[in-house]
PDB file of C-alpha atoms and ligand atoms in Angstrom:
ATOM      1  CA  UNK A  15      -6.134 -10.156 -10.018  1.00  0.00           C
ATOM      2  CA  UNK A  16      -8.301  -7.168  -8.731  1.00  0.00           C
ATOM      3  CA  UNK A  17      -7.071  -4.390  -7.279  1.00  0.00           C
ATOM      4  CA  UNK A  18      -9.120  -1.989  -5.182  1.00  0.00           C
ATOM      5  CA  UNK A  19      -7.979   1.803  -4.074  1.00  0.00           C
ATOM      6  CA  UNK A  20      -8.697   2.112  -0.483  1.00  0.00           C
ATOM      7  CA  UNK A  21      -7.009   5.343  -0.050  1.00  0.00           C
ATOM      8  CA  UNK A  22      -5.941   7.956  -2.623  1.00  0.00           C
ATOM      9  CA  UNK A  23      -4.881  10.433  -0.362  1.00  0.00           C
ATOM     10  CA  UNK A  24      -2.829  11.452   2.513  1.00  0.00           C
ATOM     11  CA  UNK A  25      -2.701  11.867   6.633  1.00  0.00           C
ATOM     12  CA  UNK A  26      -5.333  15.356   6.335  1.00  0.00           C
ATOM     13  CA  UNK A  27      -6.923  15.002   2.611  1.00  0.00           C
ATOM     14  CA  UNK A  28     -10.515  16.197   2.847  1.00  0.00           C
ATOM     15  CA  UNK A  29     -11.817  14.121   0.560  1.00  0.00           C
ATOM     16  CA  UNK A  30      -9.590  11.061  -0.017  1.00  0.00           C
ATOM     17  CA  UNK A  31      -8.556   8.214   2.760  1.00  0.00           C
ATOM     18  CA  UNK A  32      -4.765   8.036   3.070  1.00  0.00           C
ATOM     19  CA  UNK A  33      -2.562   5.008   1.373  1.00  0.00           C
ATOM     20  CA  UNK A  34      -3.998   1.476   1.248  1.00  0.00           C
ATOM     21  CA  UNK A  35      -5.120  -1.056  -1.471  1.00  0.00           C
ATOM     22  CA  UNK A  36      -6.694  -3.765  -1.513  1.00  0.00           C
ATOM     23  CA  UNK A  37      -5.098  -6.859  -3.543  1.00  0.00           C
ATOM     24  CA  UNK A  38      -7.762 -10.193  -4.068  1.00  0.00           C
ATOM     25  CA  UNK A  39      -5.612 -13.050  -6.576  1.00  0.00           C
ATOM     26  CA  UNK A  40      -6.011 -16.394  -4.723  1.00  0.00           C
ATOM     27  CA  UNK A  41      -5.036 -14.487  -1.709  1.00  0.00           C
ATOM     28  CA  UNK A  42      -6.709 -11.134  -0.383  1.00  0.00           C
ATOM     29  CA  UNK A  43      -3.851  -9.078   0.578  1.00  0.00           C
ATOM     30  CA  UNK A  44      -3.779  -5.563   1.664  1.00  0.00           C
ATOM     31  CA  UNK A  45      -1.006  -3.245   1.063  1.00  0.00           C
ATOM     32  CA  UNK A  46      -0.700  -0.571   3.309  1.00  0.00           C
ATOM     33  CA  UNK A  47      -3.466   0.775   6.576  1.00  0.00           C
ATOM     34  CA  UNK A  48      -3.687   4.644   6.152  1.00  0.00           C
ATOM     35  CA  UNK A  49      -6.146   6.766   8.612  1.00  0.00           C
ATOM     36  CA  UNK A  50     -10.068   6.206   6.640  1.00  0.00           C
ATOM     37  CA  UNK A  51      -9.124   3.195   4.881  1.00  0.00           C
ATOM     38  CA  UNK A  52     -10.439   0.473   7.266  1.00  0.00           C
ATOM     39  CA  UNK A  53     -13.711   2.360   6.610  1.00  0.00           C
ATOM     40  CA  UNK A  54     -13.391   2.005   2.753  1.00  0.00           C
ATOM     41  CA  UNK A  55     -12.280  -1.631   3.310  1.00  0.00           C
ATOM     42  CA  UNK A  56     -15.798  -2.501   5.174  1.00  0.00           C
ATOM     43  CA  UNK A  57     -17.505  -0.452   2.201  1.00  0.00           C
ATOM     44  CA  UNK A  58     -16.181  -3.001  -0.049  1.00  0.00           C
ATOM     45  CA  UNK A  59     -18.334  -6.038   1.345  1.00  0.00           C
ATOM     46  CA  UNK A  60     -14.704  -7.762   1.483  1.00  0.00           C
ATOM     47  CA  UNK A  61     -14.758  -9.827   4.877  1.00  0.00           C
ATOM     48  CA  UNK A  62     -11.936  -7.979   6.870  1.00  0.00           C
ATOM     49  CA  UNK A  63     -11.505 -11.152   9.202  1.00  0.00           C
ATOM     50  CA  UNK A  64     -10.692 -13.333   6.474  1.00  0.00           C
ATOM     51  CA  UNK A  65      -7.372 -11.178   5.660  1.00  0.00           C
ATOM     52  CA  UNK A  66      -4.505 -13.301   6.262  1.00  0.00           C
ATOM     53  CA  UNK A  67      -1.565 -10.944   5.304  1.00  0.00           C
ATOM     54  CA  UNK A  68      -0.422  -7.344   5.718  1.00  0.00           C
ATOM     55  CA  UNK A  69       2.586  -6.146   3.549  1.00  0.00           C
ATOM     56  CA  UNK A  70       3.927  -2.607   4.881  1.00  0.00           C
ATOM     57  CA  UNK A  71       5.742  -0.612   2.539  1.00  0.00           C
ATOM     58  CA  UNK A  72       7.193   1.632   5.228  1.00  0.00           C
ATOM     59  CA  UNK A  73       5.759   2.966   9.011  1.00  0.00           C
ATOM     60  CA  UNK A  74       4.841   6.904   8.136  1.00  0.00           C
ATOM     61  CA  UNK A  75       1.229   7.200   9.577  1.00  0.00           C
ATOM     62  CA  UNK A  76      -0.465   7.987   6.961  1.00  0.00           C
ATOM     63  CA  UNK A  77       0.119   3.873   5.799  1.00  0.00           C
ATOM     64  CA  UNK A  78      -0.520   2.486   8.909  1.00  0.00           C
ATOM     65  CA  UNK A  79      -2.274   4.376  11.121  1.00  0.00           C
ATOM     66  CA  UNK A  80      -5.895   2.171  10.647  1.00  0.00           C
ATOM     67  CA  UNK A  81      -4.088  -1.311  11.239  1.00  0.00           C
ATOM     68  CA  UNK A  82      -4.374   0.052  14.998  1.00  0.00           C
ATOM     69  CA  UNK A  83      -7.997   0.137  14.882  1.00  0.00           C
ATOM     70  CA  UNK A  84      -8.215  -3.315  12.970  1.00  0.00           C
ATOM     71  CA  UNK A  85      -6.041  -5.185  15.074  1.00  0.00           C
ATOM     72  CA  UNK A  86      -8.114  -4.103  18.247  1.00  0.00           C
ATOM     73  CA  UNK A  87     -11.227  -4.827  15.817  1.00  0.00           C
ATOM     74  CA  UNK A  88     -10.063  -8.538  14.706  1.00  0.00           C
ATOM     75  CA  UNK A  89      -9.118  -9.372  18.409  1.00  0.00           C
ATOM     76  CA  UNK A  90     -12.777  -8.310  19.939  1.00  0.00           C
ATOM     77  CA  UNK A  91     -14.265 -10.482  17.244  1.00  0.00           C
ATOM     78  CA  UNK A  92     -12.305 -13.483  17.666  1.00  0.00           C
ATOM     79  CA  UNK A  93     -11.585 -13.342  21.426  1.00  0.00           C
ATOM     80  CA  UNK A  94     -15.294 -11.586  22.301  1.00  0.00           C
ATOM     81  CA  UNK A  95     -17.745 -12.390  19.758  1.00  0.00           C
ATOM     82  CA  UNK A  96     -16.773 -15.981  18.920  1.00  0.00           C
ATOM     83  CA  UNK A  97     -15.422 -15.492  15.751  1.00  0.00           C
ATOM     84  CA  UNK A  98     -13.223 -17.454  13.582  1.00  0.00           C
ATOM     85  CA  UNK A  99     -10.198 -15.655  12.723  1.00  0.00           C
ATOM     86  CA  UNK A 100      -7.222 -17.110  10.515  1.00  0.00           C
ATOM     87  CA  UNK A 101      -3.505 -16.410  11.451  1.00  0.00           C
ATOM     88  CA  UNK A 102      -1.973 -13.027  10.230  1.00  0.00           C
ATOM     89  CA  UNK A 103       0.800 -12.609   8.979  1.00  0.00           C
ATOM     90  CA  UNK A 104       2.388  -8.567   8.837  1.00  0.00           C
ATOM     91  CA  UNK A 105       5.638  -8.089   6.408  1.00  0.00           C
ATOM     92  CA  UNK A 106       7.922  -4.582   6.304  1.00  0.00           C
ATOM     93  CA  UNK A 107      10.879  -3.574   5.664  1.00  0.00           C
ATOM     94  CA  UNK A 108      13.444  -3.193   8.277  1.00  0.00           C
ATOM     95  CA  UNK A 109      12.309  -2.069  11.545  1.00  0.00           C
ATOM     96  CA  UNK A 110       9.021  -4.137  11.153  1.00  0.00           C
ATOM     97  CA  UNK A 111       9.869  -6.772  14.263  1.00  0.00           C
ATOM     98  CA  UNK A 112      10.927  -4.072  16.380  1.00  0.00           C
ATOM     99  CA  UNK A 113       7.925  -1.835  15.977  1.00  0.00           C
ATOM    100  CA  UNK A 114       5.280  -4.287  15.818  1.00  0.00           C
ATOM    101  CA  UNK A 115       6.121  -6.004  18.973  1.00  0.00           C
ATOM    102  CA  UNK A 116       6.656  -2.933  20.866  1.00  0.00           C
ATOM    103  CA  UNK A 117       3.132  -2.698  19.725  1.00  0.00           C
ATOM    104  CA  UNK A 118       1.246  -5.917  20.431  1.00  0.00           C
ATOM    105  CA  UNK A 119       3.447  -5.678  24.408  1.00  0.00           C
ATOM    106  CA  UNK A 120       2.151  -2.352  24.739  1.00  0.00           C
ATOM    107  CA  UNK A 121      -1.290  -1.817  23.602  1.00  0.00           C
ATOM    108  CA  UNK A 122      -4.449  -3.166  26.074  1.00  0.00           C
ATOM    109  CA  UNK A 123      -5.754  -6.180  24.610  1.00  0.00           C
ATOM    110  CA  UNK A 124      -3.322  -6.301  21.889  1.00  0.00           C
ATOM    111  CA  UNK A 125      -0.907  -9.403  23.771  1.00  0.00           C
ATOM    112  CA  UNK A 126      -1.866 -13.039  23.351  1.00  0.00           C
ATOM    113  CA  UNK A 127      -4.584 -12.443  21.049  1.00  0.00           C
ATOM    114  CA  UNK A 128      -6.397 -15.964  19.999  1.00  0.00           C
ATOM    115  CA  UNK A 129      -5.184 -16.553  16.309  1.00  0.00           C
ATOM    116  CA  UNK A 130      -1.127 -16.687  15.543  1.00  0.00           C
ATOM    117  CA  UNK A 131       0.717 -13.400  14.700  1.00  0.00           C
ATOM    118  CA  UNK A 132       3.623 -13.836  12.657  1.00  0.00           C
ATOM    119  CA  UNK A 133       6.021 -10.999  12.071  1.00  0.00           C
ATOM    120  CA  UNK A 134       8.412 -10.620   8.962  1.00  0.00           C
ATOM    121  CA  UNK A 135      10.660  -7.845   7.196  1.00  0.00           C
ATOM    122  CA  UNK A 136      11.388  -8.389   3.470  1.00  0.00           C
ATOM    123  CA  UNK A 137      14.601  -8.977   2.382  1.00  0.00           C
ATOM    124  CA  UNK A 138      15.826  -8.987  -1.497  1.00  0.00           C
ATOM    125  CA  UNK A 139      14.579 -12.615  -2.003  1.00  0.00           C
ATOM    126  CA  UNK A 140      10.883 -13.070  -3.339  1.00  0.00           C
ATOM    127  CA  UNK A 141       8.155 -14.797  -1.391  1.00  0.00           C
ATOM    128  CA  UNK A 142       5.268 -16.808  -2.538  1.00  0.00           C
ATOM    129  CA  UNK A 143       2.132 -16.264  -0.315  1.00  0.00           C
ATOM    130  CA  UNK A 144      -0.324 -19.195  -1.621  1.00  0.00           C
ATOM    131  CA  UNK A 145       0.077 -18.710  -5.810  1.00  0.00           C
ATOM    132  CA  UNK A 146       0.906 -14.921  -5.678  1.00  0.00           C
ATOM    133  CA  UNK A 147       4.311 -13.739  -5.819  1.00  0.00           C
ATOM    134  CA  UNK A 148       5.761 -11.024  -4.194  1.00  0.00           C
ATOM    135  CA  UNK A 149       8.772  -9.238  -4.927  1.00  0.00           C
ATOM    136  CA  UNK A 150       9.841  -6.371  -2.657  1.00  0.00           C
ATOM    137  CA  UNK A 151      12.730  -3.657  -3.763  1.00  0.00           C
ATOM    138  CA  UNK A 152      13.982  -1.121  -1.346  1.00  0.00           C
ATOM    139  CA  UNK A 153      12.723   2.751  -2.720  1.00  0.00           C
ATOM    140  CA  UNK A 154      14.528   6.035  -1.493  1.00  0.00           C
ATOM    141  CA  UNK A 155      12.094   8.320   0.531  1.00  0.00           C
ATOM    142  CA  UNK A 156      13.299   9.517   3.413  1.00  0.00           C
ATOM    143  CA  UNK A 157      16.671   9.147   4.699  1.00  0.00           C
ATOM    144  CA  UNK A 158      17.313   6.763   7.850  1.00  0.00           C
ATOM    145  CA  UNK A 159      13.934   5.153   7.174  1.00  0.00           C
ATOM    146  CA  UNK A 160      13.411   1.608   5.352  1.00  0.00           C
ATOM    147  CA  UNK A 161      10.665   2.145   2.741  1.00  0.00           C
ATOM    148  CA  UNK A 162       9.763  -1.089  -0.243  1.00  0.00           C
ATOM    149  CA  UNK A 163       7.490  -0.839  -2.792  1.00  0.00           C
ATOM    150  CA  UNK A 164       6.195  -4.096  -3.920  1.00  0.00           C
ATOM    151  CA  UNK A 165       5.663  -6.116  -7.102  1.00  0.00           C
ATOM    152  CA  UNK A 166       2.671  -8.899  -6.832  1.00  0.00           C
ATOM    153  CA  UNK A 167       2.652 -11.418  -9.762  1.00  0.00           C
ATOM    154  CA  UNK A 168      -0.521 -13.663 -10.185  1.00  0.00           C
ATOM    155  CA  UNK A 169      -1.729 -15.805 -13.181  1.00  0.00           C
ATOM    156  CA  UNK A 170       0.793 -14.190 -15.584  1.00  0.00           C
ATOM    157  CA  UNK A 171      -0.288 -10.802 -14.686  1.00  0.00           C
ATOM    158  CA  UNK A 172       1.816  -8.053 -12.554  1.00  0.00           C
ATOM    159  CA  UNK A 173       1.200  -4.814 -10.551  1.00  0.00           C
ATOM    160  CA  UNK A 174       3.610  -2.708  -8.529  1.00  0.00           C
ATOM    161  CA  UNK A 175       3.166  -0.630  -5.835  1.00  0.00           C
ATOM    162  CA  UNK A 176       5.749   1.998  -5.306  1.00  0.00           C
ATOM    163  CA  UNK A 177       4.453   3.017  -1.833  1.00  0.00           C
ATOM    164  CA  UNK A 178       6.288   6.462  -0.912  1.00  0.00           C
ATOM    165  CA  UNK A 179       9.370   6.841  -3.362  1.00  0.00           C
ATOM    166  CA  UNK A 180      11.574   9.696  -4.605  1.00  0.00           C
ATOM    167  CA  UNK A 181      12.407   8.656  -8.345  1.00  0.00           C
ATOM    168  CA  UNK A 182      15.156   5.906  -8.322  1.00  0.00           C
ATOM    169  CA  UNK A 183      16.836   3.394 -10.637  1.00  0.00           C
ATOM    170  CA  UNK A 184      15.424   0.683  -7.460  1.00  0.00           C
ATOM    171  CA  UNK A 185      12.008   1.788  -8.489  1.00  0.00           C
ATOM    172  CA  UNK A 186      12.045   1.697 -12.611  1.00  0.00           C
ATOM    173  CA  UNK A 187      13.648  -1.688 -11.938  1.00  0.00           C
ATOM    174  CA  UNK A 188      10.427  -3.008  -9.911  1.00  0.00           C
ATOM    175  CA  UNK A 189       8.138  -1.370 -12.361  1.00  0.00           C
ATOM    176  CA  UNK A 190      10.025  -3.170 -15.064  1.00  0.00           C
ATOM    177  CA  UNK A 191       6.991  -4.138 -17.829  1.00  0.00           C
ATOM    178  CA  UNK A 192       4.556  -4.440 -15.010  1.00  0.00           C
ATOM    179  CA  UNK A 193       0.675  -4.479 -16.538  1.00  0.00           C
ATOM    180  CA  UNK A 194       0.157  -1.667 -13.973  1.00  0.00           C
ATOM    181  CA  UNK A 195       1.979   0.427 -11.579  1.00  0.00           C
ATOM    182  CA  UNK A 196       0.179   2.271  -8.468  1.00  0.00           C
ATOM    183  CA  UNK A 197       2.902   5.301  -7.813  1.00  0.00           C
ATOM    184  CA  UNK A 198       3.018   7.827  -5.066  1.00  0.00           C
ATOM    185  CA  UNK A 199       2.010  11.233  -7.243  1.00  0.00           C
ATOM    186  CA  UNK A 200       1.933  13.483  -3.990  1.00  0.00           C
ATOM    187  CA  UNK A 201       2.603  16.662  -5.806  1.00  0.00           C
ATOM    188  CA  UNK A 202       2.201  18.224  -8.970  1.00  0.00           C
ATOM    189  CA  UNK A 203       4.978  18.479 -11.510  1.00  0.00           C
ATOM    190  CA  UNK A 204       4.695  22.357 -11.469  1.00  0.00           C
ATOM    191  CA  UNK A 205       5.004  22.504  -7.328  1.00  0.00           C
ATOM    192  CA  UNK A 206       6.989  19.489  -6.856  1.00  0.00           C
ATOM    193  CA  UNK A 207       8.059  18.991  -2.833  1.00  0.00           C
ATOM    194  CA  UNK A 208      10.560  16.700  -1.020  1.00  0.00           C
ATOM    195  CA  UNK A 209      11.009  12.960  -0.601  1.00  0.00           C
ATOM    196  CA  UNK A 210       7.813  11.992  -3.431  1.00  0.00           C
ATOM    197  CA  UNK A 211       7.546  11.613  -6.948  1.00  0.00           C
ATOM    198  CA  UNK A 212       5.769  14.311  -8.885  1.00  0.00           C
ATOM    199  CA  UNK A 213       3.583  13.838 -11.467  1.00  0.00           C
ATOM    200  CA  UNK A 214       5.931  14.294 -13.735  1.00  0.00           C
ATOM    201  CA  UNK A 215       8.327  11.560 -12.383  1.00  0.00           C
ATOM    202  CA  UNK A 216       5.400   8.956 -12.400  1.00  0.00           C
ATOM    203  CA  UNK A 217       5.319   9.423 -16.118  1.00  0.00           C
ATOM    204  CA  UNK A 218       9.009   9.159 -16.327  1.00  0.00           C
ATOM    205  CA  UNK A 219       8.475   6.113 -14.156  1.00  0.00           C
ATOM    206  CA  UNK A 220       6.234   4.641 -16.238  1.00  0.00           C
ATOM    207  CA  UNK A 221       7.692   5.151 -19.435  1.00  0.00           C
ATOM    208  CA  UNK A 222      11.769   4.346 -18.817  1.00  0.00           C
ATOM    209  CA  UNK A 223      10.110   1.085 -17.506  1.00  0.00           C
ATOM    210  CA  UNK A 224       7.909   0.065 -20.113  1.00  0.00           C
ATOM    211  CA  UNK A 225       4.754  -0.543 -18.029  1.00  0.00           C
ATOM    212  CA  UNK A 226       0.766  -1.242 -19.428  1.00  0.00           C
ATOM    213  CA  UNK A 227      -0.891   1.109 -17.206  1.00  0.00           C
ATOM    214  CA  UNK A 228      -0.379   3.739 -14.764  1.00  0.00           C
ATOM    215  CA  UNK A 229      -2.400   4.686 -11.961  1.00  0.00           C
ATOM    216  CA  UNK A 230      -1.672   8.229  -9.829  1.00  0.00           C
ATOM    217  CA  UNK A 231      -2.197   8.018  -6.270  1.00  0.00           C
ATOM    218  CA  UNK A 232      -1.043   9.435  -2.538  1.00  0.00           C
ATOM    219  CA  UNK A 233      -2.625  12.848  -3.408  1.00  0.00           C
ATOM    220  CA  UNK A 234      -1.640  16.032  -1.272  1.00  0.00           C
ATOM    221  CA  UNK A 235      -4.446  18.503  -1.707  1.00  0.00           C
ATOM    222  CA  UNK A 236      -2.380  20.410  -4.002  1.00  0.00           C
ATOM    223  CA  UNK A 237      -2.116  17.573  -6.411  1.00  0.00           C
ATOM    224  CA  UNK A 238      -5.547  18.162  -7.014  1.00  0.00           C
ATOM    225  CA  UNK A 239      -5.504  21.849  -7.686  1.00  0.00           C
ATOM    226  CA  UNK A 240      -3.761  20.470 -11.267  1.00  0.00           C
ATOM    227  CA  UNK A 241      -4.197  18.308 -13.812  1.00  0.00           C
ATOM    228  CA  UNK A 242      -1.337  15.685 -12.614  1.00  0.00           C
ATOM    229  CA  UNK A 243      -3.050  12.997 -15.063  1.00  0.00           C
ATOM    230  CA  UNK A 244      -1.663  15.616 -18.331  1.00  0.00           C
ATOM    231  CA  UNK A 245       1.219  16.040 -16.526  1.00  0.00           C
ATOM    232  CA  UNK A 246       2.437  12.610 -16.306  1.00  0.00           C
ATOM    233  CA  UNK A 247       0.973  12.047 -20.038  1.00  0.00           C
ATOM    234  CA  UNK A 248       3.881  14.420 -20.960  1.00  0.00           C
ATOM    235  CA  UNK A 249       6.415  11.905 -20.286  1.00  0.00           C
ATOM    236  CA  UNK A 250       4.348   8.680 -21.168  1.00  0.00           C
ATOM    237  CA  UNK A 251       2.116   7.841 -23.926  1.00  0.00           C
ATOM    238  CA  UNK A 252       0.415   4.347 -22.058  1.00  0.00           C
ATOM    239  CA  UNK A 253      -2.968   4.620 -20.269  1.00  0.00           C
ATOM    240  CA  UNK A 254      -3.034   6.820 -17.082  1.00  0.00           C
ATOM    241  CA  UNK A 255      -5.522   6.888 -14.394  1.00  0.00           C
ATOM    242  CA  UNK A 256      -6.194   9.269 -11.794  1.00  0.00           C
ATOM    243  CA  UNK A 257      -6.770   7.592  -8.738  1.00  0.00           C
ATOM    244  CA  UNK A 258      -9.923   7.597  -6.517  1.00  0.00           C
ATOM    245  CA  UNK A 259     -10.713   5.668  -3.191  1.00  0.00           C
ATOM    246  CA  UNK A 260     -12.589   2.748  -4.012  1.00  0.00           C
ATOM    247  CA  UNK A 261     -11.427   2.744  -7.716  1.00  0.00           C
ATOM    248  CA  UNK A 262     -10.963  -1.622  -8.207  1.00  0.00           C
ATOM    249  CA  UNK A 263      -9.133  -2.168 -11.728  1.00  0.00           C
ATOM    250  CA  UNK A 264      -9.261  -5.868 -12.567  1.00  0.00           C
ATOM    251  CA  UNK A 265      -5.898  -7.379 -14.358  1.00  0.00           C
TER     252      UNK A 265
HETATM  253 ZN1   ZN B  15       6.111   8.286   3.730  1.00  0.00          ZN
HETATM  254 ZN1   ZN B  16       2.778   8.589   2.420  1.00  0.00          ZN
END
């Protein structure tokens, strides 16, 4: 299993796309669609048209602002330039249906596209897409908003991606002995803010559930004005990497 950093950032970083990562097992999966990423995802040399599924972790902007630009993108090439696209499939949590068609009825050129669109949320059960298996947990972020972070299993090994979470027992629980966890550091632990882990947490994270590796990611600017790596290594003695955009750790 590879993983690839697409986006380390947020909606305005200067430096760093917003949230998405690239997942290849036998599958090539992307998690999240931040503003800058689609850019980072051509800069990979991975072919974008071959991507059969999507998996949302929750509908802020700043994780799926780019699927805009690649849906429009994947429809040219397959309706336009006479390419071959497979079918797509694009999972969320709740509120995934609803928003997605309101999407493809309302955006020119986004209706009746030629390759199959199939829409799903998540619900508690885990899914097998080919041999990699997904498990998605409900996180706490913001209130009246459905938000998952997601567990992908492949070949005995196991990453988690907490997408935007506040700490919470629904979190340790997904991380539970991963070989890596991906976890939404917005803030330092010295100026932690609202609805995100801070460094701090990730380490707590990390630690309480026992994983190999942990990687810091979903920077605001001001998470870079400290050193969030030391941060989290106060609450966890494993491995911990600062996340970078383009960063591919293989498992
Ligand atoms: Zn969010
Ligand atoms: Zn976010």
């Amino acid at each position: 299993m590879h993983l690839t950093i697409l986006g380390s950032g947020t909606n305005v970083h200067p430096t760093r796309a917003a949230a998405g990562y690239l997942v290849q097992t036998d599958q090539t999966i992307l998690l999240d669609f931040g503003p800058r990423t689609l850019m980072n995802l051509i800069k990979t040399g991975v072919d974008r048209h071959g991507i059969t599924h999507i998996l949302f972790s929750h509908f802020h902007a700043d994780h799926f602002s780019d699927f805009i630009t690649f849906f429009f993108d994947s429809v040219i090439y397959a309706k336009h330039e006479g390419g071959h696209r497979p079918d797509m499939t694009l999972i969320g949590p709740r509120g995934t249906i609803r928003l997605l068609t309101a999407i493809m009825r309302t955006f020119p050129s986004f209706s009746r596209p030629p390759f199959k669109v199939t829409l799903k949320e998540v619900s508690a059960k885990a899914f097998m897409i080919g041999a990699t298996r997904v498990v998605p947990k409900p996180v706490v972020h913001v209130p009246d908003l459905s938000s998952v972070g997601y567990r992908i299993e492949y070949q005995g090994k196991t990453m988690v991606y907490s997408g935007d979470s506040q700490y919470c027992d629904g979190l340790v629980r997904l991380c539970a002995e991963a070989d890596l966890a991906v976890l939404d550091c917005s803030f330092p632990a010295n100026k932690p803010g609202p609805v995100h882990l801070h460094a701090g947490q990730c380490g707590q994270v990390a630690r309480e559930a026992g994983v190999g590796q942990l990687i810091l990611s979903h920077f605001y600017p001001i998470a870079d004005r400290y050193d969030v790596k030391a941060q989290a290594g106060e609450r966890y003695r494993g491995k911990i990497r600062k996340g970078r955009d383009l960063l591919t750790i293989r498992l």
